[in-house]
Amino acid sequence: MRTQIPIRLIGGSQPLIVVPASFNGAPPVDCALDTGAGQCMLLPEVGASLGVAIAETRRAMGAGGPVEVQIGRVASVAVGDATAKDLEILMSPELARIGAVIGTRLGGNIGFNFLERFRVTIDYERLLLDLADADEPRAESPTRVELPFTLAHPQKPLILIAVRANDEPFQFALDTGASTTVIAPALAKRCGVEGIAIPSMSGGGGAVAASAGVLDKLAIDRLTVSRVRVVVAEFLDALGQAVGVQLDGILGTNVLRRFRVTIDYPGRSLRLDG
């Protein structure tokens, strides 16, 4: 099975990928495509309209602080012709706040528990999302880089890849739900990034104290991006401790959109094409 779906980049200079997705066979709603999210999510009112029963309520930790979420299940989630059955779903009004930041109403979020069964290709130039089963032939292309990735934690399955910042090795998460690349204060200090205070950045749970700067060089395997705009934020330390990994940064849309990005979840590999 292979399906292609048009995507939109919404949010101006700090965009998120938005795709139409159907839950329980209902008409599609706009959803963020978020590889940094462990589960799919719905606005509570959308979940209620679909008859999603609340099994429990728990507190989750976002970059900006705690977020209260309701837990339920849906019979199906479909993006184009790609469908997953019987998935746990989170419901939170946090989606309304994120939608307000980017200037559109988000009804949901597509996360790892849907994406994990597919080879996911994001073509930022053509504004297309391609979802393919593991046994589908790969599209021919002049691959520029292909490298393995690991997942941080079963409960927080961030995609972890090795990068080099100013020629020093670090570990970053690849997150399509991050509009801008984020680095930890320790990395900023080691690489000489001078941050300038900004009002705040938006993260799960609310605003996050941060500063903005420029990283001279960021390399992913043999690909190098120069003069990368970054946000320096302390929440990475707490996130890394929570999932038990060293987390030096988050690779966001301002870098990823330079490539055609293929995340092969079953094969645990990342491919970047020009």
PDB file of C-alpha atoms in Angstrom, residues 16 30-32 41-46 67-68 90-109 202-206:
ATOM      1  CA  LEU A  16       3.819  23.083  11.210  1.00  0.00           C
ATOM      2  CA  ASP A  30      -6.898  19.182  10.054  1.00  0.00           C
ATOM      3  CA  CYS A  31      -4.110  17.538  12.057  1.00  0.00           C
ATOM      4  CA  ALA A  32      -0.487  18.386  12.763  1.00  0.00           C
ATOM      5  CA  MET A  41      -4.481  13.366  19.674  1.00  0.00           C
ATOM      6  CA  LEU A  42      -7.883  15.003  19.262  1.00  0.00           C
ATOM      7  CA  LEU A  43      -9.529  18.124  20.570  1.00  0.00           C
ATOM      8  CA  PRO A  44     -11.894  16.995  23.366  1.00  0.00           C
ATOM      9  CA  GLU A  45     -14.928  18.334  21.493  1.00  0.00           C
ATOM     10  CA  VAL A  46     -13.928  16.414  18.359  1.00  0.00           C
ATOM     11  CA  VAL A  67      -0.690  19.104  30.355  1.00  0.00           C
ATOM     12  CA  GLU A  68      -3.857  17.305  31.436  1.00  0.00           C
ATOM     13  CA  LEU A  90      -5.194  11.459  23.728  1.00  0.00           C
ATOM     14  CA  MET A  91      -7.599  14.374  24.016  1.00  0.00           C
ATOM     15  CA  SER A  92      -6.526  17.818  25.199  1.00  0.00           C
ATOM     16  CA  PRO A  93      -7.543  21.461  24.697  1.00  0.00           C
ATOM     17  CA  GLU A  94      -3.809  22.104  24.223  1.00  0.00           C
ATOM     18  CA  LEU A  95      -4.434  21.616  20.496  1.00  0.00           C
ATOM     19  CA  ALA A  96      -6.584  24.744  20.469  1.00  0.00           C
ATOM     20  CA  ARG A  97      -3.702  26.813  21.844  1.00  0.00           C
ATOM     21  CA  ILE A  98      -1.254  25.425  19.279  1.00  0.00           C
ATOM     22  CA  GLY A  99      -3.756  26.081  16.508  1.00  0.00           C
ATOM     23  CA  ALA A 100      -4.127  29.681  17.666  1.00  0.00           C
ATOM     24  CA  VAL A 101      -0.336  30.119  17.504  1.00  0.00           C
ATOM     25  CA  ILE A 102      -0.147  28.985  13.852  1.00  0.00           C
ATOM     26  CA  GLY A 103      -3.429  30.628  12.858  1.00  0.00           C
ATOM     27  CA  THR A 104      -5.613  27.625  12.051  1.00  0.00           C
ATOM     28  CA  ARG A 105      -7.976  25.276  13.883  1.00  0.00           C
ATOM     29  CA  LEU A 106      -6.318  21.951  14.596  1.00  0.00           C
ATOM     30  CA  GLY A 107      -8.737  19.123  15.239  1.00  0.00           C
ATOM     31  CA  GLY A 108      -6.031  16.565  15.936  1.00  0.00           C
ATOM     32  CA  ASN A 109      -2.450  15.427  15.823  1.00  0.00           C
ATOM     33  CA  SER A 202       5.426  27.921  22.190  1.00  0.00           C
ATOM     34  CA  GLY A 203       5.608  24.350  23.474  1.00  0.00           C
ATOM     35  CA  GLY A 204       3.315  21.700  24.849  1.00  0.00           C
ATOM     36  CA  GLY A 205       1.965  23.031  28.140  1.00  0.00           C
ATOM     37  CA  GLY A 206       2.530  26.703  27.404  1.00  0.00           C
TER      38      GLY A 206
END
